[in-house]
Amino acid sequence: MKRYLVIGNGAAAVGTVEGIHSHDGEGEITVVSGENRPVYARPLISYYLEGKTDLTKMNYRPDDFYEKNGCRVLYGRRALSLDPEKKTASLDDGSVLSYDEVCVAAGSRPFVPPFEGLANVENKFGFMTLDDALSLEGALRPDARVLIVGAGLIGLKCAEGIARRVGTVTVCDLAERVLSSILDAECAKIVQRHLEENGISFLLGDSVARFDRNEATMKSGKTVPFDLVVLAVGVRANVDLVKDAGGEVNRGIVVDEKMRTSLRSVYAAGDCAEGFDASVGQNRVLAILPNAY
């Protein structure tokens, strides 16, 4: 019986589990989940805050998904290192798991620039996980002034999700337009106009120079008072497991057309993987759910 290890518990992990089980129904699959909950649809966290869905409808797969696919799930655990020669993974609780094949589906983490004064801001939040959304929800008030740093997809979805639950929402970004990495100027104007019609304000082409306790000073000299800050500047792929084991990484974990890394019996998938993108003719990270699955 082959032992399969899946590190991560998002869309890429689900695709990996289902793929393994369809080809090897007798294999032993262990999933290491950093979060203390079954797999859920992360894109829904903004809809949860907006009131368009609830916690009972967040699951990405049915409650019996793991059982039906022959999985053992280790919740609230993180893999710290891989030993490709011994085919083992060391976890943060001191345990060591043996495997025949492992897929690193560890996703990404928020990138937070070293803003001056950020440590003095009490109410600061990320917006990547359901736990992030629940923490933010606990701080929302009808009169709250919210500053969102980052006008990418994460920042805009957060703004949309909370706009009707707070007093004001201001989104700032160094780029001259919203969603600058995926939209041209004309399309960006359409999105920005729609969000402005829903009460969201923008400071574009400007970035935070310094945080005080309840105020941000922009590089332009403008000041933005706030009660809450959401940091949505960007993400970084979680490549360290493969990198520290001697595998090839760039912005993501480099994989071939079969999602194999440069390490023996080690695969990677999802937001942490960097594969060939035929649309641009080069390798890159494609951090979207359909691609992850």
Short mmCIF file of C-alpha atoms in Angstrom, two decimals:
data_model
loop_
_atom_site.label_atom_id
_atom_site.label_comp_id
_atom_site.label_asym_id
_atom_site.label_seq_id
_atom_site.Cartn_x
_atom_site.Cartn_y
_atom_site.Cartn_z
CA MET A 1 0.00 0.00 0.00
CA LYS A 2 1.46 3.35 -1.03
CA ARG A 3 1.59 6.20 1.45
CA TYR A 4 0.64 9.60 0.07
CA LEU A 5 1.18 12.85 1.94
CA VAL A 6 -0.60 16.08 1.00
CA ILE A 7 0.65 19.26 2.67
CA GLY A 8 -2.13 21.83 2.61
CA ASN A 9 -5.92 21.71 2.67
CA GLY A 10 -7.20 24.02 -0.06
CA ALA A 11 -8.41 23.54 -3.62
CA ALA A 12 -5.09 22.09 -4.80
CA ALA A 13 -5.11 19.58 -1.95
CA VAL A 14 -8.67 18.54 -2.84
CA GLY A 15 -7.68 18.00 -6.47
CA THR A 16 -4.66 15.99 -5.36
CA VAL A 17 -6.70 13.79 -3.02
CA GLU A 18 -9.38 13.13 -5.61
CA GLY A 19 -6.76 12.39 -8.27
CA ILE A 20 -4.90 9.95 -6.04
CA HIS A 21 -8.06 8.16 -4.93
CA SER A 22 -9.30 7.78 -8.51
CA HIS A 23 -6.07 5.99 -9.50
CA ASP A 24 -5.23 4.19 -6.25
CA GLY A 25 -8.28 3.47 -4.14
CA GLU A 26 -6.20 1.43 -1.68
CA GLY A 27 -3.56 4.07 -1.04
CA GLU A 28 -3.15 5.67 2.38
CA ILE A 29 -3.58 9.46 2.18
CA THR A 30 -2.60 11.86 4.96
CA VAL A 31 -3.52 15.54 4.72
CA VAL A 32 -1.67 18.10 6.85
CA SER A 33 -3.93 21.12 7.38
CA GLY A 34 -2.61 24.33 8.90
CA GLU A 35 -6.17 25.45 9.65
CA ASN A 36 -8.44 23.82 12.22
CA ARG A 37 -11.35 23.28 9.86
CA PRO A 38 -12.35 21.18 6.84
CA VAL A 39 -11.63 22.55 3.40
CA TYR A 40 -13.75 25.58 2.52
CA ALA A 41 -14.10 27.93 -0.44
CA ARG A 42 -11.83 30.87 0.33
CA PRO A 43 -13.39 33.13 -2.33
CA LEU A 44 -16.57 33.07 -0.26
CA ILE A 45 -15.12 34.90 2.75
CA SER A 46 -16.06 38.30 1.32
CA TYR A 47 -19.58 37.04 0.60
CA TYR A 48 -19.80 35.83 4.19
CA LEU A 49 -19.01 39.33 5.48
CA GLU A 50 -21.47 40.80 3.01
CA GLY A 51 -24.20 38.50 4.31
CA LYS A 52 -24.63 36.63 1.02
CA THR A 53 -23.70 33.28 2.57
CA ASP A 54 -23.16 31.80 6.02
CA LEU A 55 -20.74 29.43 7.71
CA THR A 56 -22.90 26.39 6.95
CA LYS A 57 -22.44 26.99 3.22
CA MET A 58 -18.70 27.59 3.12
CA ASN A 59 -17.52 24.01 2.66
CA TYR A 60 -15.72 23.27 -0.62
CA ARG A 61 -16.57 19.58 -0.31
CA PRO A 62 -19.23 17.60 1.65
CA ASP A 63 -18.62 16.64 5.28
CA ASP A 64 -17.79 13.04 4.32
CA PHE A 65 -15.21 14.04 1.69
CA TYR A 66 -12.16 12.86 3.65
CA GLU A 67 -13.73 9.59 4.74
CA LYS A 68 -14.93 8.74 1.23
CA ASN A 69 -11.46 9.38 -0.16
CA GLY A 70 -9.66 7.36 2.50
CA CYS A 71 -7.96 10.36 4.11
CA ARG A 72 -6.53 10.93 7.53
CA VAL A 73 -6.50 14.67 8.27
CA LEU A 74 -4.16 16.30 10.78
CA TYR A 75 -5.77 19.64 11.63
CA GLY A 76 -3.82 22.57 13.03
CA ARG A 77 -0.47 21.10 12.03
CA ARG A 78 2.28 22.53 9.86
CA ALA A 79 5.06 20.78 8.01
CA LEU A 80 8.43 22.29 8.92
CA SER A 81 10.77 20.32 6.68
CA LEU A 82 11.07 17.57 4.09
CA ASP A 83 13.79 14.95 3.79
CA PRO A 84 13.56 13.68 0.19
CA GLU A 85 16.19 11.00 0.78
CA LYS A 86 14.43 9.46 3.78
CA LYS A 87 11.01 10.40 2.38
CA THR A 88 9.86 11.98 5.62
CA ALA A 89 8.20 15.23 6.67
CA SER A 90 8.70 16.79 10.10
CA LEU A 91 5.73 18.59 11.65
CA ASP A 92 5.53 21.41 14.16
CA ASP A 93 4.36 19.07 16.94
CA GLY A 94 7.57 17.03 16.70
CA SER A 95 6.05 14.13 14.77
CA VAL A 96 7.62 12.70 11.62
CA LEU A 97 5.53 11.33 8.76
CA SER A 98 6.85 8.85 6.21
CA TYR A 99 5.62 8.90 2.63
CA ASP A 100 6.15 7.31 -0.75
CA GLU A 101 4.99 10.43 -2.60
CA VAL A 102 4.23 13.91 -1.30
CA CYS A 103 2.41 16.86 -2.84
CA VAL A 104 3.18 20.30 -1.45
CA ALA A 105 -0.05 22.29 -1.79
CA ALA A 106 0.89 24.84 0.86
CA GLY A 107 -0.60 27.90 -0.84
CA SER A 108 0.64 31.39 -0.16
CA ARG A 109 0.92 33.87 2.69
CA PRO A 110 0.32 37.61 2.95
CA PHE A 111 3.20 39.92 2.09
CA VAL A 112 3.40 42.80 4.56
CA PRO A 113 5.93 45.55 3.76
CA PRO A 114 7.86 46.98 6.72
CA PHE A 115 5.67 50.06 7.11
CA GLU A 116 6.95 52.56 9.64
CA GLY A 117 4.74 52.57 12.73
CA LEU A 118 2.68 49.51 11.76
CA ALA A 119 3.54 47.80 15.04
CA ASN A 120 1.70 50.59 16.87
CA VAL A 121 -1.58 49.96 15.02
CA GLU A 122 -3.82 47.90 17.27
CA ASN A 123 -6.60 46.96 14.86
CA LYS A 124 -4.84 45.53 11.80
CA PHE A 125 -6.01 42.52 9.83
CA GLY A 126 -5.22 40.30 6.87
CA PHE A 127 -7.84 38.92 4.49
CA MET A 128 -6.85 35.51 3.20
CA THR A 129 -8.55 32.93 5.42
CA LEU A 130 -11.90 32.40 7.08
CA ASP A 131 -10.23 33.04 10.42
CA ASP A 132 -9.06 36.41 9.06
CA ALA A 133 -12.63 37.23 8.04
CA LEU A 134 -14.03 36.21 11.43
CA SER A 135 -11.44 38.34 13.24
CA LEU A 136 -12.24 41.32 11.03
CA GLU A 137 -15.97 40.81 11.51
CA GLY A 138 -15.53 41.05 15.27
CA ALA A 139 -14.06 44.54 14.89
CA LEU A 140 -16.61 45.98 12.43
CA ARG A 141 -18.86 48.81 13.65
CA PRO A 142 -21.42 50.93 11.79
CA ASP A 143 -19.27 54.04 12.28
CA ALA A 144 -15.86 52.43 11.68
CA ARG A 145 -13.39 54.05 9.31
CA VAL A 146 -11.55 51.33 7.40
CA LEU A 147 -8.33 51.75 5.42
CA ILE A 148 -7.48 48.93 3.03
CA VAL A 149 -3.89 48.92 1.79
CA GLY A 150 -3.90 47.28 -1.63
CA ALA A 151 -6.26 47.57 -4.61
CA GLY A 152 -5.73 44.06 -5.92
CA LEU A 153 -8.35 41.35 -5.89
CA ILE A 154 -8.02 40.60 -2.16
CA GLY A 155 -8.32 44.24 -1.14
CA LEU A 156 -11.27 44.94 -3.42
CA LYS A 157 -13.17 41.84 -2.34
CA CYS A 158 -12.66 42.86 1.27
CA ALA A 159 -13.91 46.37 0.51
CA GLU A 160 -16.99 44.98 -1.21
CA GLY A 161 -17.68 42.61 1.66
CA ILE A 162 -17.61 45.20 4.44
CA ALA A 163 -18.79 48.40 2.71
CA ARG A 164 -22.34 48.22 4.06
CA ARG A 165 -21.23 47.28 7.57
CA VAL A 166 -18.96 50.23 8.35
CA GLY A 167 -18.89 54.01 8.11
CA THR A 168 -16.26 54.54 5.43
CA VAL A 169 -13.91 52.41 3.34
CA THR A 170 -10.80 53.89 1.73
CA VAL A 171 -8.58 51.78 -0.53
CA CYS A 172 -5.05 52.96 -1.32
CA ASP A 173 -2.49 51.54 -3.72
CA LEU A 174 0.80 52.64 -5.22
CA ALA A 175 -0.50 51.64 -8.66
CA GLU A 176 -2.40 54.19 -10.72
CA ARG A 177 -5.42 51.89 -11.18
CA VAL A 178 -7.25 49.08 -9.42
CA LEU A 179 -6.41 45.47 -10.29
CA SER A 180 -3.37 46.77 -12.13
CA SER A 181 -1.86 43.32 -12.68
CA ILE A 182 -4.88 41.97 -14.60
CA LEU A 183 -6.86 44.90 -16.04
CA ASP A 184 -6.02 47.62 -18.53
CA ALA A 185 -6.85 51.24 -17.74
CA GLU A 186 -10.30 51.23 -19.36
CA CYS A 187 -11.49 48.09 -17.59
CA ALA A 188 -10.04 49.27 -14.28
CA LYS A 189 -12.07 52.49 -14.52
CA ILE A 190 -15.27 50.46 -14.90
CA VAL A 191 -14.51 48.42 -11.77
CA GLN A 192 -13.49 51.49 -9.79
CA ARG A 193 -16.61 53.39 -10.78
CA HIS A 194 -18.82 50.49 -9.69
CA LEU A 195 -17.13 50.33 -6.30
CA GLU A 196 -17.30 54.10 -5.84
CA GLU A 197 -21.03 53.94 -6.52
CA ASN A 198 -21.18 51.56 -3.56
CA GLY A 199 -19.49 54.03 -1.23
CA ILE A 200 -15.86 52.98 -1.50
CA SER A 201 -13.19 55.69 -1.87
CA PHE A 202 -9.79 55.35 -3.52
CA LEU A 203 -6.33 56.86 -3.17
CA LEU A 204 -4.39 55.55 -6.16
CA GLY A 205 -0.85 56.31 -7.19
CA ASP A 206 -0.08 56.84 -3.52
CA SER A 207 1.19 54.62 -0.73
CA VAL A 208 1.53 54.67 3.04
CA ALA A 209 4.68 56.36 4.27
CA ARG A 210 3.96 56.01 7.97
CA PHE A 211 1.35 54.68 10.35
CA ASP A 212 0.43 56.36 13.59
CA ARG A 213 -2.00 54.74 16.01
CA ASN A 214 -5.15 55.78 14.14
CA GLU A 215 -3.83 57.66 11.12
CA ALA A 216 -1.85 56.89 7.99
CA THR A 217 0.38 59.49 6.39
CA MET A 218 0.68 58.93 2.65
CA LYS A 219 3.79 59.63 0.58
CA SER A 220 1.87 62.49 -1.03
CA GLY A 221 1.48 64.08 2.41
CA LYS A 222 -2.24 63.30 2.71
CA THR A 223 -3.44 61.85 5.98
CA VAL A 224 -6.10 59.15 6.32
CA PRO A 225 -7.71 58.62 9.73
CA PHE A 226 -8.86 55.07 10.43
CA ASP A 227 -10.18 52.73 13.09
CA LEU A 228 -9.23 49.51 11.27
CA VAL A 229 -6.52 48.66 8.75
CA VAL A 230 -6.68 45.72 6.35
CA LEU A 231 -3.35 44.79 4.77
CA ALA A 232 -3.86 43.37 1.27
CA VAL A 233 -0.64 44.38 -0.43
CA GLY A 234 0.03 40.98 -1.97
CA VAL A 235 1.03 37.40 -1.32
CA ARG A 236 4.13 35.24 -1.46
CA ALA A 237 4.12 31.57 -2.42
CA ASN A 238 5.04 29.17 0.37
CA VAL A 239 8.15 27.67 -1.20
CA ASP A 240 10.32 27.08 1.87
CA LEU A 241 9.63 23.35 2.29
CA VAL A 242 10.98 22.58 -1.16
CA LYS A 243 13.63 25.30 -1.16
CA ASP A 244 15.11 24.19 2.17
CA ALA A 245 15.17 20.59 0.92
CA GLY A 246 17.28 21.66 -2.05
CA GLY A 247 14.54 21.90 -4.67
CA GLU A 248 14.33 24.47 -7.46
CA VAL A 249 12.20 27.52 -6.72
CA ASN A 250 11.64 30.95 -8.25
CA ARG A 251 8.56 32.95 -7.33
CA GLY A 252 6.96 29.56 -6.81
CA ILE A 253 8.06 25.94 -6.62
CA VAL A 254 9.19 25.02 -10.12
CA VAL A 255 7.25 22.07 -11.56
CA ASP A 256 7.12 20.26 -14.89
CA GLU A 257 4.05 19.38 -16.96
CA LYS A 258 3.20 16.59 -14.49
CA MET A 259 3.57 18.88 -11.45
CA ARG A 260 6.83 17.19 -10.41
CA THR A 261 9.40 19.28 -8.58
CA SER A 262 13.14 18.82 -8.97
CA LEU A 263 13.08 16.57 -5.86
CA ARG A 264 12.42 12.85 -6.10
CA SER A 265 8.79 11.86 -5.35
CA VAL A 266 7.90 15.46 -4.46
CA TYR A 267 5.11 17.25 -6.33
CA ALA A 268 3.63 20.74 -5.93
CA ALA A 269 0.29 22.27 -6.86
CA GLY A 270 -1.80 25.41 -6.39
CA ASP A 271 -0.69 28.87 -5.35
CA CYS A 272 2.78 27.70 -4.31
CA ALA A 273 3.60 26.09 -7.68
CA GLU A 274 5.17 27.71 -10.73
CA GLY A 275 4.41 25.97 -13.99
CA PHE A 276 4.35 26.73 -17.69
CA ASP A 277 1.72 29.23 -18.82
CA ALA A 278 1.04 28.72 -22.52
CA SER A 279 -0.66 32.13 -22.78
CA VAL A 280 2.61 33.96 -22.13
CA GLY A 281 5.12 31.27 -23.04
CA GLN A 282 6.90 31.16 -19.70
CA ASN A 283 6.72 29.75 -16.21
CA ARG A 284 4.74 31.65 -13.61
CA VAL A 285 2.54 31.25 -10.55
CA LEU A 286 -1.17 31.16 -11.46
CA ALA A 287 -2.83 31.77 -8.11
CA ILE A 288 -6.46 31.18 -9.02
CA LEU A 289 -8.77 28.46 -7.74
CA PRO A 290 -9.56 26.69 -11.06
CA ASN A 291 -5.86 26.40 -11.82
CA ALA A 292 -5.12 25.11 -8.32
CA TYR A 293 -7.66 22.32 -8.65
#
